[in-house]
Short mmCIF file of C-alpha atoms and ligand atoms in Angstrom, two decimals:
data_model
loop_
_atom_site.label_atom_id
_atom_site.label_comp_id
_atom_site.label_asym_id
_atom_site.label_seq_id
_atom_site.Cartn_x
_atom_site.Cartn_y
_atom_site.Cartn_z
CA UNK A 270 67.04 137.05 -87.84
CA UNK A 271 65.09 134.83 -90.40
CA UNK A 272 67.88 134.43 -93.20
CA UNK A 273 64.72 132.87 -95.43
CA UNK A 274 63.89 136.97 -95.95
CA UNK A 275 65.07 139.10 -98.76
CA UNK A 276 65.88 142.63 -97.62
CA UNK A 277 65.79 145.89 -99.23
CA UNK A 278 67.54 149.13 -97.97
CA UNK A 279 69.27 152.42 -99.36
CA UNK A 280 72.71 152.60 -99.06
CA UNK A 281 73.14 156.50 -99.67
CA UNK A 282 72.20 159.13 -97.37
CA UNK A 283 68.99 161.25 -97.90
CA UNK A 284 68.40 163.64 -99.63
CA UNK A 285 69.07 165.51 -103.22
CA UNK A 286 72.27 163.72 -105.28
CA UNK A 287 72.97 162.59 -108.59
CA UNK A 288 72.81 159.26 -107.77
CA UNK A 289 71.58 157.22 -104.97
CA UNK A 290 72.20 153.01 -104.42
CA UNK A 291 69.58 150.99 -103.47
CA UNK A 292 70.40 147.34 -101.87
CA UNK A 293 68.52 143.76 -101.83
CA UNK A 294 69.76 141.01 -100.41
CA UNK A 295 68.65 137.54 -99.96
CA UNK A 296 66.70 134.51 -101.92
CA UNK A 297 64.65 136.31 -103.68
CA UNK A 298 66.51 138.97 -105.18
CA UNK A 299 66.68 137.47 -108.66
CA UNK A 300 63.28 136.99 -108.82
CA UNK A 301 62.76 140.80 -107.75
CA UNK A 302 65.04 142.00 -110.18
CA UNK A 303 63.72 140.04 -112.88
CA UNK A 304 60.09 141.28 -112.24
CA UNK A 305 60.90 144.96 -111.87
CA UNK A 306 63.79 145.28 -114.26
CA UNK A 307 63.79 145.38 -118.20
CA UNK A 308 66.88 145.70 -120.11
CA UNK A 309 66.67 145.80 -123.70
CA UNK A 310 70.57 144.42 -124.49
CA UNK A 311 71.47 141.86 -121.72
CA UNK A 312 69.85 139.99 -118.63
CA UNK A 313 71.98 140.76 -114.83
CA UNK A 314 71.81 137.18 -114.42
CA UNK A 315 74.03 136.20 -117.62
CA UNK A 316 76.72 139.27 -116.35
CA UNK A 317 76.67 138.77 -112.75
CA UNK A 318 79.08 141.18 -111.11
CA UNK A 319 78.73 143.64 -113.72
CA UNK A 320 76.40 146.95 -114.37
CA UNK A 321 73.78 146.57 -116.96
CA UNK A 322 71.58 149.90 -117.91
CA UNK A 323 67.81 149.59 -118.16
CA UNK A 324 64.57 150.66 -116.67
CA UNK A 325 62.23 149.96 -113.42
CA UNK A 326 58.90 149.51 -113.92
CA UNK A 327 55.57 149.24 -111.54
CA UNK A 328 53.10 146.24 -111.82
CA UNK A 329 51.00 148.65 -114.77
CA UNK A 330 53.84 148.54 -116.54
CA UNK A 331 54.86 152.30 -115.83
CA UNK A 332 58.52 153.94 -116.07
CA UNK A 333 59.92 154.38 -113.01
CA UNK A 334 63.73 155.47 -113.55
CA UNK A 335 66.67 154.36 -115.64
CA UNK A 336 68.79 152.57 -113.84
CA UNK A 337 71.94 150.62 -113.78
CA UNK A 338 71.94 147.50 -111.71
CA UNK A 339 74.24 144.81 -110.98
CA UNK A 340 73.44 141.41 -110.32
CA UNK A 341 75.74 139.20 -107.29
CA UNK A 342 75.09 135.49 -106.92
CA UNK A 343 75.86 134.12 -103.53
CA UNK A 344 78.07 133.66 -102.03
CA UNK A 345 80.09 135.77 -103.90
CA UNK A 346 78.35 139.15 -102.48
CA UNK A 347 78.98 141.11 -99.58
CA UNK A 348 76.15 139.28 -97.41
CA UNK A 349 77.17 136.37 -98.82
CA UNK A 350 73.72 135.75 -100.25
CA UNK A 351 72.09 136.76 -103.66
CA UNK A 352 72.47 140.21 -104.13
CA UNK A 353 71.14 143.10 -106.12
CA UNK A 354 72.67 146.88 -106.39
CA UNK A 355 70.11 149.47 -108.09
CA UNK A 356 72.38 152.81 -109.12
CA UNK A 357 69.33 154.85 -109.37
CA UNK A 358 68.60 159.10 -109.73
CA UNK A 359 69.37 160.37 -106.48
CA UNK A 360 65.82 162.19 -105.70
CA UNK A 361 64.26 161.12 -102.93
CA UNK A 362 60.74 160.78 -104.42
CA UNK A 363 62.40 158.18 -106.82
CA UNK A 364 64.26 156.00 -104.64
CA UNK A 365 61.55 156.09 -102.19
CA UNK A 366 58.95 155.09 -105.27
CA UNK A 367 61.36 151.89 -105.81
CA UNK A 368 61.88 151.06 -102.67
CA UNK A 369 57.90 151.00 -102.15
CA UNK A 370 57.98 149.23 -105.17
CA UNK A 371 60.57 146.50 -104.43
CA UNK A 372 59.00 146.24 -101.25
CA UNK A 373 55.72 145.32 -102.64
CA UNK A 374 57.43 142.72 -104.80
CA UNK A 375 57.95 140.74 -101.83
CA UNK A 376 61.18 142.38 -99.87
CA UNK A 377 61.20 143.56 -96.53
CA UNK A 378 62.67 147.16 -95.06
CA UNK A 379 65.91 145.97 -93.47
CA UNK A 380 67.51 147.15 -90.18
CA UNK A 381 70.23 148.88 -88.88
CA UNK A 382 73.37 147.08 -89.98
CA UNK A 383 71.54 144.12 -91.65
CA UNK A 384 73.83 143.71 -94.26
CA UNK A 385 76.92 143.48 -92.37
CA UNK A 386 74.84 140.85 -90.02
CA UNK A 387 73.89 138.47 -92.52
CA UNK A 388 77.57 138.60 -93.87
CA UNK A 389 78.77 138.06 -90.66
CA UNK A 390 76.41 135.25 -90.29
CA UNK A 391 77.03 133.49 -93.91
CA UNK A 392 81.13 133.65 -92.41
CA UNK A 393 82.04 136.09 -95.15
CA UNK A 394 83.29 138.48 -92.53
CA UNK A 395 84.83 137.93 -88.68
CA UNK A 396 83.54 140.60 -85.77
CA UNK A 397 86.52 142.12 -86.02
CA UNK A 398 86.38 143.14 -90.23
CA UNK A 399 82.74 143.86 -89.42
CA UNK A 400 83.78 146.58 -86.88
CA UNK A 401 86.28 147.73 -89.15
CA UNK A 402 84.00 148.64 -91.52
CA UNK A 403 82.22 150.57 -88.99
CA UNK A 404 85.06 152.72 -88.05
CA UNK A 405 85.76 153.44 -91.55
CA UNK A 406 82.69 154.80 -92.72
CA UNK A 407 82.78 157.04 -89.30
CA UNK A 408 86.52 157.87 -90.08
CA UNK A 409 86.77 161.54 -89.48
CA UNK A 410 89.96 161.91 -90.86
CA UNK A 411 92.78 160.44 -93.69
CA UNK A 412 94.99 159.09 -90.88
CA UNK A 413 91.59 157.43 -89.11
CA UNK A 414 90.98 156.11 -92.71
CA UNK A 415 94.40 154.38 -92.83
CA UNK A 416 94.10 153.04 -89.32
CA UNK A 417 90.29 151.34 -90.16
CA UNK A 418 92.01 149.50 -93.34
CA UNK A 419 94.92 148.20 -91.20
CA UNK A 420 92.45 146.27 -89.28
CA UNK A 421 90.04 145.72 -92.78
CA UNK A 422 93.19 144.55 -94.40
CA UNK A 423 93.60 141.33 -91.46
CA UNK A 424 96.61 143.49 -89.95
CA UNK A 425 95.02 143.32 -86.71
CA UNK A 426 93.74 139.62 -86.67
CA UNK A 427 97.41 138.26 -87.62
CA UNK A 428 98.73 139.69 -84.72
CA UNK A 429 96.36 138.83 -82.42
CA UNK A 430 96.11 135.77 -83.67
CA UNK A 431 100.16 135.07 -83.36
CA UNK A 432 99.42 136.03 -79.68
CA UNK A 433 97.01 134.12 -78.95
CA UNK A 434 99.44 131.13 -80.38
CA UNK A 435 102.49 132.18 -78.29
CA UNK A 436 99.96 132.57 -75.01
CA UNK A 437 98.86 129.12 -75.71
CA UNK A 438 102.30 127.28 -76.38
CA UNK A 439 102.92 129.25 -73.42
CA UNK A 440 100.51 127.77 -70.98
CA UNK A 441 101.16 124.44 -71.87
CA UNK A 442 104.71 124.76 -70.99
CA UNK A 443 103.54 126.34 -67.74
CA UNK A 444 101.21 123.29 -67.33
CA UNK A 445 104.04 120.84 -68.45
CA UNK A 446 106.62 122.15 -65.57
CA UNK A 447 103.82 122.12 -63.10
CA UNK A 448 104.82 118.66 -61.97
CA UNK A 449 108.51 120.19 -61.61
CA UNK A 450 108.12 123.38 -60.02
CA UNK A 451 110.84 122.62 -57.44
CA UNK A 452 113.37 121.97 -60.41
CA UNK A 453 115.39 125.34 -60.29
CA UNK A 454 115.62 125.69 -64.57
CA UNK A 455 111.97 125.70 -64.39
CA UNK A 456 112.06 129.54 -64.75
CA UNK A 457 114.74 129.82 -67.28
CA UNK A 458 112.54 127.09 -69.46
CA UNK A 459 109.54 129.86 -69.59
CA UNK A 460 111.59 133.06 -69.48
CA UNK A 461 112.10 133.57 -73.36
CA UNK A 462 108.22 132.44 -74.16
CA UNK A 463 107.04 134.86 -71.16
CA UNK A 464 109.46 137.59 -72.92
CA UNK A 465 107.80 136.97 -76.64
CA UNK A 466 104.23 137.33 -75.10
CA UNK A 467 104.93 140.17 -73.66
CA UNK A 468 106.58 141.77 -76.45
CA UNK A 469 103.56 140.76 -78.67
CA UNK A 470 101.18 142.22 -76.04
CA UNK A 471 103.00 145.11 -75.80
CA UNK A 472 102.70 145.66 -79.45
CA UNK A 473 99.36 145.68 -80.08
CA UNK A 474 98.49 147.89 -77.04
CA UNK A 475 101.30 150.17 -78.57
CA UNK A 476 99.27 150.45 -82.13
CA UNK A 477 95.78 150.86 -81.35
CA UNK A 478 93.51 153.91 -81.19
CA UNK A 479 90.83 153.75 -78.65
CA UNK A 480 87.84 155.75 -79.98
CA UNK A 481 85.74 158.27 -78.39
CA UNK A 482 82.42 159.25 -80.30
CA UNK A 483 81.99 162.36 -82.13
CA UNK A 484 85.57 164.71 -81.34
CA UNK A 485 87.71 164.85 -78.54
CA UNK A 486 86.14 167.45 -76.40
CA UNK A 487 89.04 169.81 -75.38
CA UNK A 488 87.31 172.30 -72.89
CA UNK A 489 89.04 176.00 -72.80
CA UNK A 490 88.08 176.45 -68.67
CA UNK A 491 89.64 178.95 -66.40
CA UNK A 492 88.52 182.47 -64.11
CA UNK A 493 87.34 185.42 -65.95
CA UNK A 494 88.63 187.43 -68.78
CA UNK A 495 92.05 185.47 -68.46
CA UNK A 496 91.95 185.27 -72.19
CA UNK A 497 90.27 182.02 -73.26
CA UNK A 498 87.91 183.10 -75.94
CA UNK A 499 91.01 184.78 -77.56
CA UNK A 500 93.15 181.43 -76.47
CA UNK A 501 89.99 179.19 -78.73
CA UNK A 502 89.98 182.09 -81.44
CA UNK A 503 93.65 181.46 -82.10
CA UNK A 504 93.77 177.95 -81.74
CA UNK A 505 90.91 177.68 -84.65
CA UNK A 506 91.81 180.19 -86.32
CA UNK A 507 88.26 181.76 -86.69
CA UNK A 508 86.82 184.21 -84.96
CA UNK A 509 83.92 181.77 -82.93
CA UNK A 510 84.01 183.49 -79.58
CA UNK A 511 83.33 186.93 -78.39
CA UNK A 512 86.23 188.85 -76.49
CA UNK A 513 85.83 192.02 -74.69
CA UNK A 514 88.08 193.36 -71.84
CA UNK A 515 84.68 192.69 -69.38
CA UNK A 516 85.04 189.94 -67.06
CA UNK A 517 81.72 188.02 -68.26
CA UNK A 518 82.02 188.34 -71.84
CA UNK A 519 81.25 184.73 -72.58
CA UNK A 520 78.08 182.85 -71.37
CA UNK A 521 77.02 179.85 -73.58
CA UNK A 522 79.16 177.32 -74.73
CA UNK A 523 80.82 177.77 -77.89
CA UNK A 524 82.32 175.29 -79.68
CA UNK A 525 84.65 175.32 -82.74
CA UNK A 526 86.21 171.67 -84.37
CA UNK A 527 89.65 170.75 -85.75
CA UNK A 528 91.50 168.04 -87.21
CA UNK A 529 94.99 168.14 -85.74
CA UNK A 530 97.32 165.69 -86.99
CA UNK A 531 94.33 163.05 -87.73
CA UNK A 532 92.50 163.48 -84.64
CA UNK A 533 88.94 165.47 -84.73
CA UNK A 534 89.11 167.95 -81.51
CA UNK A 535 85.94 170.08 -80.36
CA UNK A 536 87.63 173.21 -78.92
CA UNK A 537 84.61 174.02 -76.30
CA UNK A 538 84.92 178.01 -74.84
CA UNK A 539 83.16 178.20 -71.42
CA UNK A 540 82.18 181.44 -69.03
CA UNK A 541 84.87 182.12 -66.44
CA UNK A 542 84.41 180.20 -63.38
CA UNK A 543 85.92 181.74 -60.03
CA UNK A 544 86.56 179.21 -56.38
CA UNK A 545 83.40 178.00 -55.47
CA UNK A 546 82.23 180.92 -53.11
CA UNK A 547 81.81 183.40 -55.86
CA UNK A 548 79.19 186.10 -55.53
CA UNK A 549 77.83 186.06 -58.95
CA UNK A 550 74.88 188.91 -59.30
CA UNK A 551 73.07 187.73 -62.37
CA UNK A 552 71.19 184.70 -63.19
CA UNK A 553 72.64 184.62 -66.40
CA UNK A 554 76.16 184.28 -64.70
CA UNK A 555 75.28 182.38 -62.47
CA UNK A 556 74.38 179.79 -64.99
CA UNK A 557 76.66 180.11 -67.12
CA UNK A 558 79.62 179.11 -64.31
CA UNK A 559 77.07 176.20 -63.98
CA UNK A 560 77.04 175.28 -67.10
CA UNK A 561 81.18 175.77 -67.48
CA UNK A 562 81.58 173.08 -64.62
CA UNK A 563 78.95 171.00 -66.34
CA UNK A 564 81.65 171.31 -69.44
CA UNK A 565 85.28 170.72 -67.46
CA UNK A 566 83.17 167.45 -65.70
CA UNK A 567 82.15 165.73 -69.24
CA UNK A 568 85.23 167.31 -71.02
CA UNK A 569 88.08 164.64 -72.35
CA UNK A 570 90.65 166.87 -71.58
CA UNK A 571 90.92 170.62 -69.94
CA UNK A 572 93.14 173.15 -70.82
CA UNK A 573 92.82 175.02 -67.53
CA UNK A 574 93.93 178.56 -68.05
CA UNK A 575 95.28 181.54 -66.02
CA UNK A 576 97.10 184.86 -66.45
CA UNK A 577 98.71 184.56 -63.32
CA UNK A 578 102.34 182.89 -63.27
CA UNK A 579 101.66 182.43 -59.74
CA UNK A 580 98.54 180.62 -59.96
CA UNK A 581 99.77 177.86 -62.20
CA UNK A 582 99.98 175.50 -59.65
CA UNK A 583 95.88 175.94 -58.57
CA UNK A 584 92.93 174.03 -60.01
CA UNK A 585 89.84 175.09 -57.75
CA UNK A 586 87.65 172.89 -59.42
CA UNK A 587 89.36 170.23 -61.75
CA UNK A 588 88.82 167.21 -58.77
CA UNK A 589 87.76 165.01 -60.71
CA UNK A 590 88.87 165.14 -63.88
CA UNK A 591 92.17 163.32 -65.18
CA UNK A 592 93.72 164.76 -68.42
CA UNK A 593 94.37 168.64 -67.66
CA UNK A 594 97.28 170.78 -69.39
CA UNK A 595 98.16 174.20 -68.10
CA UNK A 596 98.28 177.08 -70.01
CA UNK A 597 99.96 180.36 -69.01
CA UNK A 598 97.68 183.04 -71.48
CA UNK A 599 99.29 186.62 -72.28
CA UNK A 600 102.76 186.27 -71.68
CA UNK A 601 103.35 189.66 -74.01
CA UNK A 602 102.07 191.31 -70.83
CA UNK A 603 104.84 189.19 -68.64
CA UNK A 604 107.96 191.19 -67.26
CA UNK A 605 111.09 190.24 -68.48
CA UNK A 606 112.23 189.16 -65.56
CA UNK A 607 109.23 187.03 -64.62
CA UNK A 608 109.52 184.99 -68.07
CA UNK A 609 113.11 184.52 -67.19
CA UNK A 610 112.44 182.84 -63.79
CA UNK A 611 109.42 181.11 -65.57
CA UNK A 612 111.60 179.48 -68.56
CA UNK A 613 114.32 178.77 -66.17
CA UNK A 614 112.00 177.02 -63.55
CA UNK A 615 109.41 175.15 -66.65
CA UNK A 616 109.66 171.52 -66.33
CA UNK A 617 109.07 169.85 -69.77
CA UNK A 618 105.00 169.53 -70.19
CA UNK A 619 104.20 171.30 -67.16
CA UNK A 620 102.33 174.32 -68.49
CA UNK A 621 102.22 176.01 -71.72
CA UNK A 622 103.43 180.10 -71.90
CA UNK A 623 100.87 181.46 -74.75
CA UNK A 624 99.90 184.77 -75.87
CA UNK A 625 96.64 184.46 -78.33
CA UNK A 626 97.99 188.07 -79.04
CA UNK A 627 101.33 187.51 -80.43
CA UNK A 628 100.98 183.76 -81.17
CA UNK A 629 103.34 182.37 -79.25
CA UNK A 630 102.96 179.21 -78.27
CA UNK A 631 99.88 178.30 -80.02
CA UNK A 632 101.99 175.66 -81.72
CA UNK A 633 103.59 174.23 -78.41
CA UNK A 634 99.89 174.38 -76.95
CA UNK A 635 98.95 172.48 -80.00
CA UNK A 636 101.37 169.58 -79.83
CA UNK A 637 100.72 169.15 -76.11
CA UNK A 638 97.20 168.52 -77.07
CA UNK A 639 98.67 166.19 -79.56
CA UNK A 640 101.05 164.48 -77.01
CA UNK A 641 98.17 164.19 -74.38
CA UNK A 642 95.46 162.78 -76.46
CA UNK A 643 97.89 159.99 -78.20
CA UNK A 644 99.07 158.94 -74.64
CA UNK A 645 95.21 158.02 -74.00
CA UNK A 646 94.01 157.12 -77.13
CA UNK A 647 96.67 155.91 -79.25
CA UNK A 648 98.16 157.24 -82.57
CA UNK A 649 95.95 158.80 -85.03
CA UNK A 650 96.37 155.75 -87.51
CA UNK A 651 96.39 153.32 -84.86
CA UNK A 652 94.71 150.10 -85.90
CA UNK A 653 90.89 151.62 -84.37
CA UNK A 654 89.45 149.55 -81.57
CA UNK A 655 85.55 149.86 -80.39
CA UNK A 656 84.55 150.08 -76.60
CA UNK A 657 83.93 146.61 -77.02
CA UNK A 658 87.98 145.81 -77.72
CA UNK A 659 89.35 148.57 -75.41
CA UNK A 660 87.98 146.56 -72.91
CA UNK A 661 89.39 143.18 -73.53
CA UNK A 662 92.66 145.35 -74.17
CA UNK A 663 92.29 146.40 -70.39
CA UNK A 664 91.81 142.71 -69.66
CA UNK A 665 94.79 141.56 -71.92
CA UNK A 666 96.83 144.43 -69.99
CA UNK A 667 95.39 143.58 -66.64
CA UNK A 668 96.24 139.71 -67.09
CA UNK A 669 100.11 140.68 -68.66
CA UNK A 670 100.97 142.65 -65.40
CA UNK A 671 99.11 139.54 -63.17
CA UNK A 672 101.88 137.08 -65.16
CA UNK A 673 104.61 138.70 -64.70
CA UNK A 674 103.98 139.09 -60.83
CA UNK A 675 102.98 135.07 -60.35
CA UNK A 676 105.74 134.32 -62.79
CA UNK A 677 108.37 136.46 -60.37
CA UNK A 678 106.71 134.81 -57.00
CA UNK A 679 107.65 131.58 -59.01
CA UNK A 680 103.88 131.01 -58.54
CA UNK A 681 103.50 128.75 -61.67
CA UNK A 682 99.79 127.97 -60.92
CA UNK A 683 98.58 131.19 -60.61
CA UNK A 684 100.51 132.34 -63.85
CA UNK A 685 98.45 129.35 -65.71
CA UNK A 686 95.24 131.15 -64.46
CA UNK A 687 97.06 134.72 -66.05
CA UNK A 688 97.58 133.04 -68.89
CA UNK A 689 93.62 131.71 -69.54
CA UNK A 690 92.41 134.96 -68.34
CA UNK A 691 94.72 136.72 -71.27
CA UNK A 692 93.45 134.01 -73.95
CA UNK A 693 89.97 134.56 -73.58
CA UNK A 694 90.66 138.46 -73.61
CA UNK A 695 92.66 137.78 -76.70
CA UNK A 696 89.76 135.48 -77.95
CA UNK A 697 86.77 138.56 -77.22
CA UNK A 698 89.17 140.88 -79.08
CA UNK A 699 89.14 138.18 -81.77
CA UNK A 700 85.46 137.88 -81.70
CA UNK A 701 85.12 134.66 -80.82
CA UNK A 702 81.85 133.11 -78.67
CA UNK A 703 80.43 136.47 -78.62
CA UNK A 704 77.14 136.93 -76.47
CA UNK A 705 73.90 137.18 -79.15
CA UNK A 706 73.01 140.92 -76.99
CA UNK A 707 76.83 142.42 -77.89
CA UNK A 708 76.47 141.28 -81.54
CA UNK A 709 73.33 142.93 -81.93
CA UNK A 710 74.25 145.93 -80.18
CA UNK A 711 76.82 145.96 -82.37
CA UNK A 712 74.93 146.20 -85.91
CA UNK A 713 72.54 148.53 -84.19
CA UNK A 714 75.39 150.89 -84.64
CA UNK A 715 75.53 150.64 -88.33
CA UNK A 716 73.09 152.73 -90.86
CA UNK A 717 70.46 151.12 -92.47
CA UNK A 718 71.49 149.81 -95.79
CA UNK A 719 75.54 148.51 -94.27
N1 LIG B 937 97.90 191.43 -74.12
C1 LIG B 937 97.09 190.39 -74.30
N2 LIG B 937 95.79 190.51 -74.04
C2 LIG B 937 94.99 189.46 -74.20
C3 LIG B 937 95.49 188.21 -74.63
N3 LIG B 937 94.46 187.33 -74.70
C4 LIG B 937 93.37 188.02 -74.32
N4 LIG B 937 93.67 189.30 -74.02
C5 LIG B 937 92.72 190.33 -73.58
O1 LIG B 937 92.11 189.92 -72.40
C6 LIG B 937 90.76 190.34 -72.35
C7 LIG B 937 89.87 189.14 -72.12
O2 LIG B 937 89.95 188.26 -73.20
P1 LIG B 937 88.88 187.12 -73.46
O3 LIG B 937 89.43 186.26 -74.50
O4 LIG B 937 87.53 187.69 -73.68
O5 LIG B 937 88.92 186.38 -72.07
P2 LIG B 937 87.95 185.28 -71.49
O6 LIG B 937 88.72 184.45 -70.55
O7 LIG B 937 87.27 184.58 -72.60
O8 LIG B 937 86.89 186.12 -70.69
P3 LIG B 937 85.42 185.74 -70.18
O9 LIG B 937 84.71 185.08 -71.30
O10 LIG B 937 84.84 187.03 -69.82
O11 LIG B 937 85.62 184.85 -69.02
C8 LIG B 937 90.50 191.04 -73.69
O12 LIG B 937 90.63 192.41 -73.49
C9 LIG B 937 91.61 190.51 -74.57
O13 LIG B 937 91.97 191.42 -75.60
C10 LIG B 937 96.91 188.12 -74.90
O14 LIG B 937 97.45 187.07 -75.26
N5 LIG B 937 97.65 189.22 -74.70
MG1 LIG B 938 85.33 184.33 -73.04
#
């Protein structure tokens, strides 16, 4: 990145709105401004920081728009450098004539994520605020809101930097008693230190939310007509899915979104699928069964369905995949004495009794799909982490449980190793010394004009 250049981007989305922001950033913007921008009350440059009114203009002298614009000397700007914010008309022919135009006054078209970059680069924002602001503007809910400005706000960074302290004090302890390993208080002199790191550790993994783009796929999978159209209708509400009283009703994939309790689901119908010697007839079915096993593979969780108390212990074709949650569908149609035996014998969380006809159990399906997606990901408002994090989270997990085992072996050495290999986890988390190919993969993420 040449810092020298002064970049020019939208900040709004296309298309039609009443107003749309245009950004510049860099050395030059002043100059820009000043050659494109008349006002006739005050100049930008005597009010920095504050919105003057007034009107673009082309080389000829032409009207372009009325604008408002605001004027930010560096560093006090979000890139840290000199900054200019254009509120302009919202049509795209005008903000596309003034970015041509601001353009030809000497600005180039800047990237993905450019912004953030340069203030990133200029130290007005760490890696970790910069991925903050990421997962706020792709917040898809309040609660995922609230979680991205825990981590904005430095929540985040304290604690990880208070555990990154502790693990340090920590390991020179470790390395002090080295020496003295035989001495039998050795252990009792790290105990409450080891205890505190672990407690810290502990504490972060407990509040974060590991993300997954776009929703949670939930995949409705199961054998024919055992009622999971009806099952997705009454979980969403709306009537998305076909249902007939024909095996085969369903072929494509259907998919219908919700926000439940702060996290975005897809709800994703598939075609009955039978054990894997089925004699389907038709192409069509045949594909469709495909393309349902294409669905529970990719899925992030299954709710595998039958109308069979009997077959709640089967899953012909779920090998390989991990989060699964078993739903008994049309229990109206149960005997009493069958949903007698079946309450009696239901284990907490073992399979859900539902009827999409009468309703029951929606709710209890519902909070299992709760339960099971915060046990993977984390709370709704959980402080967000990026791919990126959740893997030095792994790490800093991976290198607590190695501690704990040299620490009980009394193998002091090897617990000094733990110990580095949980600093530098804690130290990628914090964004420190991070490879020039992850930052830039990073901003890549970003729109143009963040
Ligand atoms: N009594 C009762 N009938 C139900 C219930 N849920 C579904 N049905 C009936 O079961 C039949 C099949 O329902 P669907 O929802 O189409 O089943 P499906 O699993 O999507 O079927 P395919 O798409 O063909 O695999 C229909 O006649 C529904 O009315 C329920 O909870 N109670
Ligand atoms: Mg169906």
């Amino acid at each position: 990145m040449i810092i020298g250049e002064t970049i020019v981007a939208r900040a709004t989305p296309e298309g039609q709105a009443a107003i749309g922001i245009i950004r510049v950033s860099g050395p030059e913007s002043g100059r820009i401004l000043g050659e494109v921008f008349r006002s006739r009350h005050k100049r930008p440059f005597d009010h920095p920081r504050s919105l003057i009114t007034g009107v673009m203009h082309d080389r000829a002298g032409n009207p372009l728009d009325e604008v408002m614009v605001a004027y930010f000397a560096g560093p006090r700007s979000y890139t840290g450098e000199d900054m200019v914010e254009i509120h302009c008309h919202g049509g795209e022919a005008v903000i596309r004539t003034l970015l041509d135009l601001l353009q030809d006054h000497g600005a180039r078209e800047a990237r993905r994520g450019e912004f953030s970059q340069r203030s990133f680069e200029n130290g007005k924002r760490n890696l970790l605020s910069v991925e903050a602001i990421l997962q706020l503007i792709r917040a898809g809910s309040r609660e995922q809101v609230l979680g991205a400005m825990k981590a904005l706000g430095g929540e985040f960074e304290r604690e990880l930097r208070e555990l990154h302290e502790s693990l340090s004090a920590l390991l020179a302890r470790i390395e002090a008693c080295l020496d003295f390993s035989e001495e039998p208080d050795v252990q009792a002199l790290v105990l409450p230190p080891v205890q505190e790191v672990r407690r810290k550790a502990d504490q972060i993994q407990r509040r974060i939310r590991r993300s997954v783009d776009g929703g949670i796929e939930t995949v409705i999978a199961g054998r024919p007509n055992v009622g999971k159209s009806s099952l997705m209708n009454a979980i969403t509400g709306k009537r998305t899915s076909i249902v007939t009283d024909e095996p085969g009703t369903t072929r494509d994939v259907v998919r219908s979104p919700l926000v439940l309790n702060g996290h975005r689901l897809e709800f994703v119908d598939t075609a009955g699928i039978e054990g894997e010697h089925q004699g389907l007839e038709k192409k069509a079915d045949q594909m469709a069964a495909r393309l349902a096993r294409e669905q529970i593979e990719r899925g992030d969780l299954v709710l595998w369905v039958t109308d069979r108390p009997e077959e709640l212990g089967d899953s012909p074709i779920l090998g390989r995949t991990i989060r699964v949650i078993r739903v008994l569908s049309k229990c109206d149609l149960l005997d009493p004495l069958t949903r007698q035996r079946l309450t009696a014998e239901q284990r907490p969380a073992a399979f859900v009794t539902t009827s999409a006809s009468t309703g029951e159990g929606i709710d209890s399906l519902l909070h299992a799909v709760q339960s099971e997606v915060e046990r993977w990901l984390g709370p709704a408002d959980g402080i967000p982490v990026s791919v990126r994090q959740a893997r030095s989270c792994r790490l800093l997990d991976q290198a607590m449980v190695k501690l704990q085992e040299s620490l009980d072996n009394h193998m002091l050495e090897l617990a000094a190793i733990d110990l580095r290999d949980a600093l530098r986890a804690v130290g990628q988390l914090l964004g420190q010394d991070t490879e020039p190919d992850v930052l830039a993969r990073i901003f890549d993420e970003f729109c143009v004009g963040k």
